[in-house]
mmCIF file of C-alpha atoms in Angstrom:
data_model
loop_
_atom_site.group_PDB
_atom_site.id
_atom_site.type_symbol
_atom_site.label_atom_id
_atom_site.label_comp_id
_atom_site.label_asym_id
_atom_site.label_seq_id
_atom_site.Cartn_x
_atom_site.Cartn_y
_atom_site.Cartn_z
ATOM 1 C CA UNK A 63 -31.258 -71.535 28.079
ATOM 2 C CA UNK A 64 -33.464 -68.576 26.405
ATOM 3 C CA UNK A 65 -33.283 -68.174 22.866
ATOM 4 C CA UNK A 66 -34.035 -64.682 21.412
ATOM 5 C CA UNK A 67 -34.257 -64.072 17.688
ATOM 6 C CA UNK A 68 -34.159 -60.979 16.488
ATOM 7 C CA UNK A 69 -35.108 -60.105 12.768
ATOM 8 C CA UNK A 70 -34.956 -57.115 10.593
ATOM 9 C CA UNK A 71 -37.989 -56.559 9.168
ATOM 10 C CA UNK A 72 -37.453 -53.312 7.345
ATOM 11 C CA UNK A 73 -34.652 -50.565 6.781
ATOM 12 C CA UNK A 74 -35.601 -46.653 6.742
ATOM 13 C CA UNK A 75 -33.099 -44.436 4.923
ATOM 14 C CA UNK A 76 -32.823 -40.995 3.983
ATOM 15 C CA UNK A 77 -31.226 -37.912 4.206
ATOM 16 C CA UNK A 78 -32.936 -36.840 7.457
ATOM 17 C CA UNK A 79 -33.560 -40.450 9.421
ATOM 18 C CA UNK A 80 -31.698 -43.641 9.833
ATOM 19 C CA UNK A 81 -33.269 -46.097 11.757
ATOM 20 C CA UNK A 82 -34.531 -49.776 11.001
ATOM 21 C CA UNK A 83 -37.737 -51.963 12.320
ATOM 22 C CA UNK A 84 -37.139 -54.772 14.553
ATOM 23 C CA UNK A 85 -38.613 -57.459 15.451
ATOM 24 C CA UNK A 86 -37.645 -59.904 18.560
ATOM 25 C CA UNK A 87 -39.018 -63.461 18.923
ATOM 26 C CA UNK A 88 -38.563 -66.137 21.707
ATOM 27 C CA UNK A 89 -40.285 -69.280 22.645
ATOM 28 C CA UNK A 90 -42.648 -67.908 25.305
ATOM 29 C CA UNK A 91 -44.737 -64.791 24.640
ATOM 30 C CA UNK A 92 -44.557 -63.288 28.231
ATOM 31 C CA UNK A 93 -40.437 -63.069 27.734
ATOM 32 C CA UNK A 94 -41.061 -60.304 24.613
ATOM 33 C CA UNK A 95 -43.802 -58.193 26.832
ATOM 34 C CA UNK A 96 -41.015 -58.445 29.387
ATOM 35 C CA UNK A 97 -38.138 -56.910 27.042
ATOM 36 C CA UNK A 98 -40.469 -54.823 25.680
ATOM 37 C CA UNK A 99 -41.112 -52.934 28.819
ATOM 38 C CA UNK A 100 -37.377 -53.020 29.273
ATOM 39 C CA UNK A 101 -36.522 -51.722 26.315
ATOM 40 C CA UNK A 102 -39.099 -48.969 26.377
ATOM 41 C CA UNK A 103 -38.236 -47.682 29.918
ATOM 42 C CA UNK A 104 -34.493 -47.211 28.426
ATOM 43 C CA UNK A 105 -34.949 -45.469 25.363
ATOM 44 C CA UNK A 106 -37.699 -43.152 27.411
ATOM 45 C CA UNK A 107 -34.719 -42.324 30.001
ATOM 46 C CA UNK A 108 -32.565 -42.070 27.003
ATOM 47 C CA UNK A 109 -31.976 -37.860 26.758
ATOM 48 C CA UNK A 110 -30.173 -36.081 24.432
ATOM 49 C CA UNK A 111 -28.887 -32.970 26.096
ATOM 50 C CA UNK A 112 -26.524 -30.091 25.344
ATOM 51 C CA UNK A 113 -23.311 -30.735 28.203
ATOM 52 C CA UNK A 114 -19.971 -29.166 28.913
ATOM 53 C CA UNK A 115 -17.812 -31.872 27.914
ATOM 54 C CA UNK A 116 -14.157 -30.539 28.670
ATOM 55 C CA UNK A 117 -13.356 -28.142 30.795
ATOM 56 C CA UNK A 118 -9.737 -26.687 30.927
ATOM 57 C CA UNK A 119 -8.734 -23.958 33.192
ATOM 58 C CA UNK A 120 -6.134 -21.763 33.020
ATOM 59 C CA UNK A 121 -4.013 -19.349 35.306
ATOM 60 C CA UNK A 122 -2.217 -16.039 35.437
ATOM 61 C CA UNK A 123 -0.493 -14.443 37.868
ATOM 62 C CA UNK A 124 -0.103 -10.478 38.155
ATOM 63 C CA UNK A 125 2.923 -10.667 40.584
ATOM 64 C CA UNK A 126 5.009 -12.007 38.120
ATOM 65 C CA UNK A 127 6.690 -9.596 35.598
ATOM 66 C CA UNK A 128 6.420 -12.143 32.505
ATOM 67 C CA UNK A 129 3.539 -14.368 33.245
ATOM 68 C CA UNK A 130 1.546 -15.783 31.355
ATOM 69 C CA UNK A 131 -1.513 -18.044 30.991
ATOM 70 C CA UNK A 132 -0.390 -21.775 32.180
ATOM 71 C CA UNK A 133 -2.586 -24.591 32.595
ATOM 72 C CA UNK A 134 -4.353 -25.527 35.732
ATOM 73 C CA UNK A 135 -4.219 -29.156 37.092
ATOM 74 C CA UNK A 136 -7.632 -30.830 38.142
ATOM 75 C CA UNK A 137 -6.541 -31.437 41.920
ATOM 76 C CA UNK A 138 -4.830 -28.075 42.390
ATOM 77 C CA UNK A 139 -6.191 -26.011 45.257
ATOM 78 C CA UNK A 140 -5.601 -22.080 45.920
ATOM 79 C CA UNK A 141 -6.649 -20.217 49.070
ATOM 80 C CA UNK A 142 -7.605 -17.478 46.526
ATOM 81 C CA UNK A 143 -10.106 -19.024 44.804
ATOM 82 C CA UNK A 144 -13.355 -20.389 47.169
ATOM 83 C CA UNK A 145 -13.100 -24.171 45.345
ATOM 84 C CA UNK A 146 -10.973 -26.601 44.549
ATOM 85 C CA UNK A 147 -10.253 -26.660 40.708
ATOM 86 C CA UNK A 148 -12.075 -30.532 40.401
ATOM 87 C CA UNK A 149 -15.033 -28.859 42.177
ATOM 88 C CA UNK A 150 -15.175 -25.641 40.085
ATOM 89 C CA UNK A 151 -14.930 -27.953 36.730
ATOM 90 C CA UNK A 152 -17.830 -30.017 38.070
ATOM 91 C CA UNK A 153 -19.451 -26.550 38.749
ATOM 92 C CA UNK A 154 -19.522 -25.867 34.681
ATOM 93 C CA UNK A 155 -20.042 -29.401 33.961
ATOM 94 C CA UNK A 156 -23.459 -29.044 36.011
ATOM 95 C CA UNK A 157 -25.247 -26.129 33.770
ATOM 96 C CA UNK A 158 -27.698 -27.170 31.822
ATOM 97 C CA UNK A 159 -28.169 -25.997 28.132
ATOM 98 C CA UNK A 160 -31.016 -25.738 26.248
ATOM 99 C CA UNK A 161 -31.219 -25.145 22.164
ATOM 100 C CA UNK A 162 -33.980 -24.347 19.674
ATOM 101 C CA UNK A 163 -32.365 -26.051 16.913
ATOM 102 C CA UNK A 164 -29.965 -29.303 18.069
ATOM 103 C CA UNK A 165 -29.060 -29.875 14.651
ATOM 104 C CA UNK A 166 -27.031 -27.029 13.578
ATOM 105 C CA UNK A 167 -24.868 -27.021 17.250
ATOM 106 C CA UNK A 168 -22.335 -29.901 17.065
ATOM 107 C CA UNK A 169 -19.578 -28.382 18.908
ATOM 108 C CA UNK A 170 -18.784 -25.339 20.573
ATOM 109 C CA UNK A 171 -15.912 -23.622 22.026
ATOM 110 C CA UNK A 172 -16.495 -20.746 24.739
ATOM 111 C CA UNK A 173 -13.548 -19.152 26.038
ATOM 112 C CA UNK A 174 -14.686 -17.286 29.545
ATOM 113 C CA UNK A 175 -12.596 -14.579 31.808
ATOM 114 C CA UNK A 176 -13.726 -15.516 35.465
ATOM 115 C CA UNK A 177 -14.110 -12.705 37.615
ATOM 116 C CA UNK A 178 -13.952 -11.919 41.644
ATOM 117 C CA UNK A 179 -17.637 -13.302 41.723
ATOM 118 C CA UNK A 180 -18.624 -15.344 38.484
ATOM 119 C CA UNK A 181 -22.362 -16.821 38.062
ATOM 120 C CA UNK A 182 -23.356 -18.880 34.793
ATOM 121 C CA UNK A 183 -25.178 -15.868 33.702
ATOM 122 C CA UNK A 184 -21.891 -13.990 32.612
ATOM 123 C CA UNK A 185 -21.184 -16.579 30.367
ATOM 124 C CA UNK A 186 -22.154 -14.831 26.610
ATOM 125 C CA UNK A 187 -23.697 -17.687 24.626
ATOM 126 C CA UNK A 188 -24.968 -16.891 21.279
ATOM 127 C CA UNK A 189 -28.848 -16.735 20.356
ATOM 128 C CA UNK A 190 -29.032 -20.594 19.629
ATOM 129 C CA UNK A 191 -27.423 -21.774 22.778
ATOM 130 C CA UNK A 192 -29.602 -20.817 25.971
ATOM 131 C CA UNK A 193 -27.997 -21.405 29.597
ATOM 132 C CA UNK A 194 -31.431 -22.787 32.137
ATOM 133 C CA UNK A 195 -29.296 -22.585 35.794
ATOM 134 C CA UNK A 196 -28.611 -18.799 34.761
ATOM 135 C CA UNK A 197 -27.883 -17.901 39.005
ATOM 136 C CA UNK A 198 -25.799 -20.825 39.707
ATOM 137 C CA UNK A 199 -22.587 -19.256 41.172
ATOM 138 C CA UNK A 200 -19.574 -21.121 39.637
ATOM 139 C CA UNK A 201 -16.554 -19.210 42.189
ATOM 140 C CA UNK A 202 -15.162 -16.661 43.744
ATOM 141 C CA UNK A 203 -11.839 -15.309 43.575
ATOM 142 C CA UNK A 204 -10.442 -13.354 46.429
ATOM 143 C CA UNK A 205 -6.981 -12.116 44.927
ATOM 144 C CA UNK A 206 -6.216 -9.206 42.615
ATOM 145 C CA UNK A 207 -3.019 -11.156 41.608
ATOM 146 C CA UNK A 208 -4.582 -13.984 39.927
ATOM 147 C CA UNK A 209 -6.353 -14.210 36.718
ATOM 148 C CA UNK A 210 -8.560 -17.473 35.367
ATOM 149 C CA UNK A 211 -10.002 -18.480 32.109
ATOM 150 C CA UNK A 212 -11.781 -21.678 31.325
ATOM 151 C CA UNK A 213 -12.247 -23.348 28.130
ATOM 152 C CA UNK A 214 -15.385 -25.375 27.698
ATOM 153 C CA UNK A 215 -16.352 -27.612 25.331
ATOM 154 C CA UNK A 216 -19.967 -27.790 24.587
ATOM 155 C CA UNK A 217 -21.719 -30.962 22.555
ATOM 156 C CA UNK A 218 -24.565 -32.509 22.214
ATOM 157 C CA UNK A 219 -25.120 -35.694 24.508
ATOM 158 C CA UNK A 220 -26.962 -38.870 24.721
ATOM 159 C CA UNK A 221 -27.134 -39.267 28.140
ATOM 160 C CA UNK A 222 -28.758 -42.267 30.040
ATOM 161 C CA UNK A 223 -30.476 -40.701 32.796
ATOM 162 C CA UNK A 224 -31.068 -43.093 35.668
#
């Protein structure tokens, strides 16, 4: 059986960090280099990244005399639009954000009209908020009749890259 201790040495606290000093003991001195190494190749894969979190799509259509905007379900497929709704939301969730100051974004909520031919850079992002994959092409709609919007939630992640 191995035996790891684990000790708080010291506790750092203010108004701009949190974070306390460890230290980890066992009974045979290779074992710590070992979950050392472990535990540095996690926190270094350890990202934190701006991410669409929820994406909600929405859809009108012009035939109709009183439509309206109604919710799209994730599986739902239309011959006018080039993708399959779970394909275009995996579309948004793919761009990749990029900030100059991470503190001041906690949430965001971008409302976005998606045209016959929509790429990521048509999406109107403030000055803070930057979109990298600017050319990625999220769909194409081949109907006049239909209408789309998306609603996208945008946080910042801690995301284990592997």
């Amino acid at each position: 059986m191995k035996l790891l201790k684990i000790i708080l040495v010291k506790k750092y606290k203010n108004n701009k960090t949190n974070f306390s000093l460890l230290q980890l003991k066992t009974d045979k001195e290779k074992d710590i280099a070992i979950l050392g190494n472990l535990i540095r190749r996690v926190l270094l894969k350890n990202v934190n990244g701006i991410k669409i979190t929820k994406v909600n799509l929405f859809l009108k259509h012009e035939a109709k005399e009183e439509s309206k905007y109604l919710p799209m379900h994730k599986f739902l497929t239309l011959n006018s639009i080039n993708l399959p709704c779970y394909e275009l939301i995996e579309n948004f969730k793919n761009l990749e954000f990029n900030s100059k100051n991470y503190e001041s974004l906690k949430k965001k909520i971008l409302l976005i009209n998606l045209e016959k031919s929509t790429k990521a850079s048509q999406i109107i992002t403030n000055q803070k908020l930057r979109i990298l994959n600017r050319n990625k092409q999220l769909c194409t709609i081949f109907s006049n009749q239909i209408k789309l919007k998306a609603l996208l939630e945008i946080k910042i992640c801690y995301t284990l890259k592997v």
